[in-house]
XYZ file of C-alpha atoms in Angstrom:
590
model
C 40.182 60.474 32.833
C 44.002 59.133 31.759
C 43.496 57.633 27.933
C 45.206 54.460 27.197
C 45.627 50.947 26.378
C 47.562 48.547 28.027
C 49.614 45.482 26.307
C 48.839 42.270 28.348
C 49.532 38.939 28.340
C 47.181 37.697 30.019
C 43.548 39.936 31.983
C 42.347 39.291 35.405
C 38.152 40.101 35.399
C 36.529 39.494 38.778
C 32.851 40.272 39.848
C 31.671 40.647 43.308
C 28.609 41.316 45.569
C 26.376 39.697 47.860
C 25.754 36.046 47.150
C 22.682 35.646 45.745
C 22.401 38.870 43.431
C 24.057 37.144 40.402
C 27.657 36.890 40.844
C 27.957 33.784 39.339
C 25.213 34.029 36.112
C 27.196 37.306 35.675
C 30.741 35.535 35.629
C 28.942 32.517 33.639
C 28.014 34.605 31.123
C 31.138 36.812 30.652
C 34.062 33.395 30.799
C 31.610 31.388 28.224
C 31.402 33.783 25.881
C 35.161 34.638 25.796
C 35.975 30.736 25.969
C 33.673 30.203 22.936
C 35.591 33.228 20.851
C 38.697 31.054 21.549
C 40.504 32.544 24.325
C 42.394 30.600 27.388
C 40.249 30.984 31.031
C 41.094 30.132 34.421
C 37.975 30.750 36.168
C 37.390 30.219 40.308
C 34.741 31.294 42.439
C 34.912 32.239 45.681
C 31.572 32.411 48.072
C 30.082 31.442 51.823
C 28.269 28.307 52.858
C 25.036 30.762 52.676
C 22.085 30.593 50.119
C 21.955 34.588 50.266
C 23.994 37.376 51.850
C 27.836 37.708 52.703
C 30.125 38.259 49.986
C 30.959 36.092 47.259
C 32.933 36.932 43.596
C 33.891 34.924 40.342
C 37.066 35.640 38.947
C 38.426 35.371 34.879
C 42.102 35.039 33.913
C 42.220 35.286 30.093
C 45.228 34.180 28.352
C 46.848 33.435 25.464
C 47.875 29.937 26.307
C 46.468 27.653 28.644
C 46.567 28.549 32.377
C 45.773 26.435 35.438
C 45.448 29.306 38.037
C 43.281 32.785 38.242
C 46.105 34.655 39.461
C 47.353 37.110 42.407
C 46.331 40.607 40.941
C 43.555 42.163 39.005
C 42.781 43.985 35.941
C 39.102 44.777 36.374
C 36.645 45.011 39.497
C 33.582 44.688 39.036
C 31.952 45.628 42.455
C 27.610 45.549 43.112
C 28.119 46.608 46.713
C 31.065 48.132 49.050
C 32.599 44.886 50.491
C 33.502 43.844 47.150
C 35.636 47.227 46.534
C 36.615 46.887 50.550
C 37.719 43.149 50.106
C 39.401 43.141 46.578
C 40.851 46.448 45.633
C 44.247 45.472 46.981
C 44.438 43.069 43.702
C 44.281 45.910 41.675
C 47.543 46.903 39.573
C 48.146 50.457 38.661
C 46.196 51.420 35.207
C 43.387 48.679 36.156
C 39.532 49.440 35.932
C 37.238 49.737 38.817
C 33.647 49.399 37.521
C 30.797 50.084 40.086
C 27.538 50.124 40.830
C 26.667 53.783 41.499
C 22.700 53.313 42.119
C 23.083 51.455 45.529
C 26.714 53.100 46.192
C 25.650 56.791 46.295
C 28.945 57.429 47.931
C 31.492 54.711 47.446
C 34.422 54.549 49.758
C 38.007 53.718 47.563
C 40.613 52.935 49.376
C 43.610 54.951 49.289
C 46.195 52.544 48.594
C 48.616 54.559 46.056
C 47.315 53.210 43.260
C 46.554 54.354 39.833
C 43.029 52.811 39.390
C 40.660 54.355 36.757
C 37.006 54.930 38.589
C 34.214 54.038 36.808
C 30.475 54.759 38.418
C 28.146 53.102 36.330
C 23.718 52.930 37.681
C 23.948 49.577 36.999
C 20.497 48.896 39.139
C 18.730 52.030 37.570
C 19.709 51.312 34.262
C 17.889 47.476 34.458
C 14.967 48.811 36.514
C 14.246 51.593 33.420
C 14.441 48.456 31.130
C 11.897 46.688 33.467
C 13.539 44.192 35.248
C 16.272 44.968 38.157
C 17.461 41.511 37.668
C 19.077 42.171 34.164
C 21.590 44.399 35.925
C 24.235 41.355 35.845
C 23.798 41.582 31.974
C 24.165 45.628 31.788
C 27.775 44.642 34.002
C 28.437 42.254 31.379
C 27.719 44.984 28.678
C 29.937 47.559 30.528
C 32.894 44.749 30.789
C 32.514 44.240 27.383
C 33.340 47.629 26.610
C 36.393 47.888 29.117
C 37.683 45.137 26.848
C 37.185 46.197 23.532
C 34.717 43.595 22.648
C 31.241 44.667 20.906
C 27.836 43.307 22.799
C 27.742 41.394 19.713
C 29.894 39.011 21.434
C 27.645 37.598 23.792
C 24.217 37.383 21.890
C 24.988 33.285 20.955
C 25.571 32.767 24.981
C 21.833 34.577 25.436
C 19.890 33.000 23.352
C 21.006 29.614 24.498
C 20.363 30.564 27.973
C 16.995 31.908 27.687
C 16.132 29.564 24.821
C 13.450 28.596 26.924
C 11.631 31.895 27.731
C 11.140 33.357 24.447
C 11.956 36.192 22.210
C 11.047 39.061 24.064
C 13.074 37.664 26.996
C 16.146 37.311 25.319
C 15.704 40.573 23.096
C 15.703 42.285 26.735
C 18.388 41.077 27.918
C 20.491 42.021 24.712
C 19.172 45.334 25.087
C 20.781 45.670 28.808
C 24.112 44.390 27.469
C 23.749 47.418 24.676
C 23.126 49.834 27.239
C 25.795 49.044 29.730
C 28.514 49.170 26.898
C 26.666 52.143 25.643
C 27.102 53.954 29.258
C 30.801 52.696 29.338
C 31.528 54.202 26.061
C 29.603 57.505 26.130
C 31.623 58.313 29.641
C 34.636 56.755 30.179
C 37.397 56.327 27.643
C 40.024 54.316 29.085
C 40.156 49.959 28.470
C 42.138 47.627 28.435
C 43.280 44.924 25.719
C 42.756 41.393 25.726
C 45.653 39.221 25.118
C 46.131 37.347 21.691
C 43.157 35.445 20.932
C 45.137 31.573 19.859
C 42.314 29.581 20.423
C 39.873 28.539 17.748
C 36.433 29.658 18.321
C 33.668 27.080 19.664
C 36.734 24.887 20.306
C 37.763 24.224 23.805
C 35.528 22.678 26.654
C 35.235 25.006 29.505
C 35.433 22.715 32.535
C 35.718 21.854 36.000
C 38.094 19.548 37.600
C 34.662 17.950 38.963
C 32.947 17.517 35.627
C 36.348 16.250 34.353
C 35.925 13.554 36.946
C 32.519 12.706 35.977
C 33.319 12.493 32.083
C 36.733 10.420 32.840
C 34.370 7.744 34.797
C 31.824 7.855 32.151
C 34.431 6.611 29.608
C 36.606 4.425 31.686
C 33.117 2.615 31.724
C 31.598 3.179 35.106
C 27.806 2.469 34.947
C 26.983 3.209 38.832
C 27.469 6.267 41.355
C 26.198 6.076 44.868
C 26.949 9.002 46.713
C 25.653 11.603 49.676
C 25.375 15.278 48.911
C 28.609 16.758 50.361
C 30.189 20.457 49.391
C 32.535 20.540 47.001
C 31.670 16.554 45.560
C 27.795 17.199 44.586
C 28.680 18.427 41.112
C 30.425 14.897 40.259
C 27.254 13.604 40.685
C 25.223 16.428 38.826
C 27.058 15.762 36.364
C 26.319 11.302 36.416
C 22.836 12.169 36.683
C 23.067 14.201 33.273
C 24.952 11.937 31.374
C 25.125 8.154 32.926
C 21.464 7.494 32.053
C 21.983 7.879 28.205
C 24.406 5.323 27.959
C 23.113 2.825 30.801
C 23.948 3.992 34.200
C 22.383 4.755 37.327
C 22.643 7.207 40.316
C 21.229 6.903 43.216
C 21.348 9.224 46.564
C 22.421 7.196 49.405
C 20.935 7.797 52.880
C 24.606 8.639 53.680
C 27.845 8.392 53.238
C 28.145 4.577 54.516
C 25.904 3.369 52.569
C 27.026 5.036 49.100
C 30.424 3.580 49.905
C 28.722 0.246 50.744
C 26.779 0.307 47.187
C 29.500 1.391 45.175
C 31.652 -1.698 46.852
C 28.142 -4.053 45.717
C 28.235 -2.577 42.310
C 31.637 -3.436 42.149
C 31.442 -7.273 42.999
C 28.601 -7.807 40.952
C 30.924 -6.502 37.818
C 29.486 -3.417 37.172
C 32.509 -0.511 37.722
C 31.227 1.704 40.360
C 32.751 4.725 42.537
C 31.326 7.270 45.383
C 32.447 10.624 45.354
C 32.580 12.538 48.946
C 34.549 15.524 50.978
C 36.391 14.690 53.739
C 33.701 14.168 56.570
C 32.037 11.739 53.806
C 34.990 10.246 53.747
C 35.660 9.404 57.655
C 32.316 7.958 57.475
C 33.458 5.491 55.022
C 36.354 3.832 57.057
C 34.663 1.139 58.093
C 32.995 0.103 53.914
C 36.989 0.923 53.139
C 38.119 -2.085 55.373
C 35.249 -4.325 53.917
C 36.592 -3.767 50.154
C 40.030 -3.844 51.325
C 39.544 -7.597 53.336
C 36.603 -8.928 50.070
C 39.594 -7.968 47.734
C 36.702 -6.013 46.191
C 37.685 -3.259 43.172
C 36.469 0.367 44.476
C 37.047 3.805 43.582
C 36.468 6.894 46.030
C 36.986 10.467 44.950
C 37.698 12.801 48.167
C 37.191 16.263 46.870
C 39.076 18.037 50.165
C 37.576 21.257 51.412
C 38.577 23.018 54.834
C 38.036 20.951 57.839
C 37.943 19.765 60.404
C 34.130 18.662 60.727
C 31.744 20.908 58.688
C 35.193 23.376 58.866
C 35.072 25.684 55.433
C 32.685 23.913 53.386
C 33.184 26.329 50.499
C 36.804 27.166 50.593
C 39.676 24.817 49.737
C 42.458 22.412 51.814
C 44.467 19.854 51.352
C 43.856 18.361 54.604
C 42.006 15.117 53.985
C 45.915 13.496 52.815
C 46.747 11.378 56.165
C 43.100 10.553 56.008
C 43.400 9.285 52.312
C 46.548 7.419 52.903
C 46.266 5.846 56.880
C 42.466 5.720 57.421
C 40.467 3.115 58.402
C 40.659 0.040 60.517
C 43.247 -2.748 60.110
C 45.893 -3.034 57.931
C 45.177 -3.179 54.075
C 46.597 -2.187 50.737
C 45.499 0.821 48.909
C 46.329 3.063 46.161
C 45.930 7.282 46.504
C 46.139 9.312 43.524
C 46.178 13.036 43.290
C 45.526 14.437 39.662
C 46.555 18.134 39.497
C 44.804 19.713 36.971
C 40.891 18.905 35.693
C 42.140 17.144 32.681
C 44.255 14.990 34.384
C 40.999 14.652 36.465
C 39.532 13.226 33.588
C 42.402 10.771 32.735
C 43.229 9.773 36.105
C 39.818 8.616 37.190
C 40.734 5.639 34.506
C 43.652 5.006 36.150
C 41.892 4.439 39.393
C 39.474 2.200 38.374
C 41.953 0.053 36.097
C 44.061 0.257 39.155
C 41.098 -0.388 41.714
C 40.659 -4.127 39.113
C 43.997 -4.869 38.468
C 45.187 -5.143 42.502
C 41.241 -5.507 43.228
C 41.718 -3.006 46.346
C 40.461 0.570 47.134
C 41.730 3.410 45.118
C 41.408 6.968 46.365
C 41.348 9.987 44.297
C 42.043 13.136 45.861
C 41.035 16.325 44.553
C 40.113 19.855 46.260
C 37.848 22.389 46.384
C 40.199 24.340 44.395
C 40.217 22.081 41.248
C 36.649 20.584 41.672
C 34.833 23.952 41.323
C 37.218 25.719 39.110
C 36.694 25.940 35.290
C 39.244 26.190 33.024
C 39.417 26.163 28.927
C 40.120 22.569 27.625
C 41.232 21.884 24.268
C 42.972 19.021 23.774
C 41.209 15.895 25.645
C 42.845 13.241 24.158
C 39.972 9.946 23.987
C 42.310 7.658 22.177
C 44.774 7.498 25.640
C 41.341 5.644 27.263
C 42.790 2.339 27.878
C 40.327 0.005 29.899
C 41.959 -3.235 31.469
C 39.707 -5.574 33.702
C 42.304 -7.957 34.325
C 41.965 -10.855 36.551
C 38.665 -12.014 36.222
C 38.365 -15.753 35.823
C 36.121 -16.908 32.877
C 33.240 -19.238 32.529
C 35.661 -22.052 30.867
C 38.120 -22.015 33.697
C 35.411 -22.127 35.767
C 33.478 -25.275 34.381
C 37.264 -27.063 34.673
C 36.889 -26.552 38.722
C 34.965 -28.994 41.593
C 31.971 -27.106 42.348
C 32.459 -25.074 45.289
C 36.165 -25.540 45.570
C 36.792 -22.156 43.542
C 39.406 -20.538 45.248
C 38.826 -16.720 45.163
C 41.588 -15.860 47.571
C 44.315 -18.063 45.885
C 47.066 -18.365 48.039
C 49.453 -19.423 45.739
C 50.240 -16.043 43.456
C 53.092 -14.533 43.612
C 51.804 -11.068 43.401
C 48.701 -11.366 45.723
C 46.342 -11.143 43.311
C 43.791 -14.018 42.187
C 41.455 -13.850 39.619
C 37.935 -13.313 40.638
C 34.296 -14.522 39.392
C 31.534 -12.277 39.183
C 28.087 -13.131 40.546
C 26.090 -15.332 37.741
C 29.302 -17.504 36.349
C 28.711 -20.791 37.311
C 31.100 -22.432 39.868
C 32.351 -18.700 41.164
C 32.081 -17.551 44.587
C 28.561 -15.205 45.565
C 29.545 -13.893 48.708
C 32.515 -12.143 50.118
C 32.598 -12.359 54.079
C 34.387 -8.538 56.110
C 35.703 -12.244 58.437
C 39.182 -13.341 58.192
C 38.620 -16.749 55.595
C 40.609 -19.041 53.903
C 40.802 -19.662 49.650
C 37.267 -20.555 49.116
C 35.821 -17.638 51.018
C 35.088 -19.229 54.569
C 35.425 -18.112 57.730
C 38.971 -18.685 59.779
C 40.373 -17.616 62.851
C 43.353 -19.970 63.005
C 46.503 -17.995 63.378
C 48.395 -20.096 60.325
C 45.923 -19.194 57.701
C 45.296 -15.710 58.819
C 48.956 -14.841 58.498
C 48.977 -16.335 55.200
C 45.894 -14.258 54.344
C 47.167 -11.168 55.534
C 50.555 -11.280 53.700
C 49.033 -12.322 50.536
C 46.898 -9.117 50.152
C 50.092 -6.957 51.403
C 52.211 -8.353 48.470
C 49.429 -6.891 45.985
C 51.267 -3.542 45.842
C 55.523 -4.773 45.885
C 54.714 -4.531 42.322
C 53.239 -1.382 41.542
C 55.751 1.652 40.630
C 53.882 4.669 41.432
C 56.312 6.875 39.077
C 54.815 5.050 35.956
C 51.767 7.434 36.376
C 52.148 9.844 38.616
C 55.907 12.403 39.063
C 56.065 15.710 37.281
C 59.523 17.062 37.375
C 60.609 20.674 35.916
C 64.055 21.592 35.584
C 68.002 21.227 34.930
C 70.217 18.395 36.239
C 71.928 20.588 38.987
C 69.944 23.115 41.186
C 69.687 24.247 44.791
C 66.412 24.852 45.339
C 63.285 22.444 45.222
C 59.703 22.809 45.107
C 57.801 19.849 46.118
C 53.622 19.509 45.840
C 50.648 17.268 45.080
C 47.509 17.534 43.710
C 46.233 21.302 42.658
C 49.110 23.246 43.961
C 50.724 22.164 40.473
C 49.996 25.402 39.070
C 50.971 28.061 41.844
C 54.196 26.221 42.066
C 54.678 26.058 38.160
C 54.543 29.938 37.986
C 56.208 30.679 41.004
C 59.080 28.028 39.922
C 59.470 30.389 36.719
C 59.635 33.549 38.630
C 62.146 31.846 40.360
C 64.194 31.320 37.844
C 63.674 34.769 36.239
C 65.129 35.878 39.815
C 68.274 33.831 38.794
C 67.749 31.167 41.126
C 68.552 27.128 40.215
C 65.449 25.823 41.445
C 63.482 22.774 39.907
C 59.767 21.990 40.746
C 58.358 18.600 41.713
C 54.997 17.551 42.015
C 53.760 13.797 43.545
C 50.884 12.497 42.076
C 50.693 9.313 43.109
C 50.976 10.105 47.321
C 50.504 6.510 48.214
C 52.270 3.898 47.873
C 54.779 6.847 47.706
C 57.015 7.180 44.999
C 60.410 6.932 47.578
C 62.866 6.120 45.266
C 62.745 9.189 42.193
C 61.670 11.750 45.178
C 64.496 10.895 47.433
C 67.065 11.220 44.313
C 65.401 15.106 43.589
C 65.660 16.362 47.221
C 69.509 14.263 47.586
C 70.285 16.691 44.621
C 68.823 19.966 45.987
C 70.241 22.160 48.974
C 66.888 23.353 50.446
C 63.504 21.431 49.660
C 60.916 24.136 50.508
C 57.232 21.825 50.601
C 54.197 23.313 49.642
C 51.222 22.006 51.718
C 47.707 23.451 51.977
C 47.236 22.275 55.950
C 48.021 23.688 58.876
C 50.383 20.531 59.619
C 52.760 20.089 56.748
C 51.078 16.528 56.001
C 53.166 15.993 52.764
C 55.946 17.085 54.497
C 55.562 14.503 57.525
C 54.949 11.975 54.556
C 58.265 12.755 52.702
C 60.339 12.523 56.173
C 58.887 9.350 56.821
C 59.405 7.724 53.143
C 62.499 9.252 52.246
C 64.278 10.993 55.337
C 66.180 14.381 54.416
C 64.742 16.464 57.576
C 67.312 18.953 57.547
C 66.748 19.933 54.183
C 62.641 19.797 54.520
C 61.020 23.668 55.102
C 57.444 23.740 54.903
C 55.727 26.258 53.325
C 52.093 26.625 54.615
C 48.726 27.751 54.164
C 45.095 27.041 55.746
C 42.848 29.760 55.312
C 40.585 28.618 52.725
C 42.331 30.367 49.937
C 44.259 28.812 47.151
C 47.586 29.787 47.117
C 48.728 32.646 45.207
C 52.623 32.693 43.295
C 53.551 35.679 45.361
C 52.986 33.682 48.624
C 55.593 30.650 47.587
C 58.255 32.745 46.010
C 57.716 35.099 49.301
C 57.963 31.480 51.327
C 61.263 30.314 49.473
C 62.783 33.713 49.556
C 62.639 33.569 53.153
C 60.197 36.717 53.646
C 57.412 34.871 55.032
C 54.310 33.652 52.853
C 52.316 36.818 53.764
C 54.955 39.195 53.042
């Protein structure tokens, strides 16, 4: 076998098999570790909406900076079963490492594809069964990585005996001994690996986190105390992660019946003062149109996170979309104001879940952040959270003084005369304030109307809420010079296929500039339409089948000559090579 090391900036590590064997402990196991020693990680998993069988993988991109995305190629496969050589070898760049498991793949089939790949059968399963226990193979595959990489087993023994803290010294000893004796078998027959990029990092340093557990921290200390929510694929883990840390400083979970009712709780929790939010996917979501209309008529503070997976109906629920935007932005019945955020990365996860619910009290209406699949379940290496830009602002809330001033039960919650549409409210227990909010049409005290005068009145005081709000104070990301022809517009996760393909771009010699919304509604017209009146061709980068940003952008700003949509909808993220492909005018799956 060819000797040699390779100089990279960054290494792509995937593992792959049948879900259930391990695929994810084994990836678990192999990113911690290297995040902990200080390196960069992009990590994403890919698997089926099955508890066991079909194939499933978890893939590594180590860096030497920070990176938001796992990447389009590979450095090392490691493959348990066939399908994962069959399904991923085409990522494979010349001089990569195949690893495989040669005890259940007697005769493994690799594709012929002109490549340069360095074969390495390892008995992964027979090695783990002679050291009693079949299910330590996933740490002999870590063992065997760590030798493709130049790392010693060392390496991973703090990750071990914090995972099996639990079951005891011989437990953990064992599983040490598997790493040993897959980087033993690597070493003793195969002589080829490949180098990890400069380690920058400082060890036990960065968080290693998903855009999901970002959301769940950012609540935490933006001060929400309550979570009602439905179990929905890809939202659950914002609420795994309330129920482990909520209770310690005061809060409470609880598992609606459904979706309805969650939002209906989290609207309760919200009037009675306490700041409350639901997470959901998009079905989750459609059930809450009607609770939306209630907080959006009771001028009631509420935050909704809409963690988009494939749809429609139970759709993809493990893969990724970006369908759930005209949903975000139009559902619902009636007509009321409403903020929709889209954070790209997970720390802006963490930072923009403040925004919403400072947002959700200052204009007391629903706010609506939209994630994916694609950010939600992905972990990436975190170093610099930044706690002192936590800023929370309750704002209009009327206090007990003001209060005592006013004729009891002539408190006028819905204050007609404010020039931005926005009166200060009382919370439940301060004397004089209003305890009920009626889904009717009322007047300024809270009571029922249906006179045409007042309702008109009504209705164009909440629609002034937002004539104030400039979307581009929080939300535009724009890269590039003054003068270009070419412009990449996103929201939400794309950020980061866009950013790299943008550069490649430009490497190409093109004058292209990228621009990604983050605030998607009210939409950010003005600084938009100024980008695409500078740009020759606007190429938009939408994960639906229906160019739903796109639409949006026509219908805000105009420009639908210059408008090209670039598309995708098959549960996979993006990859660079599909957008520069898209704006280069070879197709996205060239």
């Amino acid at each position: 076998m060819k000797k040699g090391v390779n100089n990279l900036k960054d290494l792509k590590w995937k593992v792959g098999g049948a879900q259930g064997e391990g695929i994810d402990s084994t990836g678990e196991i192999f990113a911690i570790t290297l995040n902990r020693m200080g390196y960069y990680l992009f990590a994403y998993r890919h698997f089926m909406s099955l508890i066991k069988g079909g194939h499933t993988n978890y893939k590594v991109r180590i860096a030497s900076q920070p990176v938001h995305y796992h990447g389009d190629d590979l450095d090392i496969l490691l493959a348990f079963d066939q399908r994962t050589i069959d399904e991923n070898f085409h990522e494979l760049k010349d001089g990569s490492i195949l690893i495989y498991d040669s005890s259940k793949l007697k005769e493994a089939k690799i594709p012929d594809q002109g490549k340069k790949v360095n074969v390495c059968p390892i008995p992964i399963y027979d090695i783990a069964q002679q050291l009693g226990n079949s299910i330590m193979k996933n740490m002999v595959a870590a063992g065997a990585s760590c030798a493709a990489v130049g790392l010693e087993p060392s390496v991973f023994h703090e990750v071990i005996e914090g995972i099996f803290q639990k079951k005891g010294e011989n437990i953990i000893n064992a599983n040490k001994e598997a790493i040993k004796k897959g980087y033993d078998y690597y070493k003793e027959n195969f002589n080829f690996k490949l180098e990890l990029p400069e380690k920058t990092g400082k060890p036990n340093k960065n968080l290693f986190m998903t855009g999901n557990e970002g959301i769940g921290l950012g609540a935490l200390t933006a001060g929400c105390r309550f979570l009602a929510a439905y179990p929905i694929t890809p939202a659950t883990e914002i609420m795994y992660n309330a129920l482990a840390h909520f209770p310690r400083f005061g809060g409470k979970i609880i598992q609606a019946e459904d979706e309805i009712a969650a939002c209906l709780m989290a609207i309760g929790g919200n009037y009675a003062g306490v700041r409350s939010m639901t997470s959901t996917s998009g079905p989750g979501l459609s059930l809450m149109m009607e609770a939306l209309g209630l907080a959006g008529i009771s001028e009631t503070p509420l935050v909704i996170v809409d963690v988009q997976r494939g749809g429609p109906a139970t759709g993809l629920p493990t893969k990724t979309e970006q369908s759930d935007l005209n949903e975000m932005i139009y559902g619902s019945h009636g007509e009321i104001p409403r903020i929709v955020i889209t954070p790209t990365t997970a720390e802006e996860a963490f930072y923009y879940i403040q925004h919403a619910f400072n947002l959700a009290e200052k204009y007391q209406c629903p706010v609506i952040v939209g994630t994916d699949m694609f950010m939600g379940m992905s972990k990436k290496s975190i170093s610099d959270l930044d706690f002192g830009k936590i800023k929370i602002n309750r704002d209009e809330i009327i206090s007990d003084e003001e209060l005592q001033k006013i004729e009891k039960g002539m408190f006028k919650r819905y204050n007609l005369e404010t020039k931005t549409g926005i009166s200060p409210r009382s919370i439940p227990g301060q004397k004089n304030g209003r305890y009920v909010a009626l889904g009717n049409e009322h007047e300024e005290t809270g009571y029922e109307i249906e006179d045409p005068e007042t309702r008109v009145k009504m209705m164009d005081k909440r629609m002034r809420k937002l004539k104030h709000f400039d979307p581009s104070e929080i939300g535009i990301y724009f890269s590039g010079e003054d003068q270009f022809d070419i412009l990449l517009i996103g929201f939400g996760s794309t950020f980061a296929q866009i950013d790299e393909a943008y550069q490649e771009l430009k490497e190409k010699g093109e004058k292209v500039a990228h621009l990604q919304v983050k605030v998607v509604y009210p939409f950010p017209r003005k600084i938009v339409g100024e980008q695409i009146q500078k740009a020759a061709k606007v190429f938009v980068v939408d994960h639906n089948a229906t160019g739903q940003l796109r639409q949006l952008i026509q219908k805000e700003v105009g420009y639908h000559e210059k408008l090209t949509s670039i598309l995708k909808y098959d549960g996979n993220p993006f990859s660079v090579r599909e957008i520069v492909n898209g704006v280069l005018g070879k197709g996205v799956n060239a």
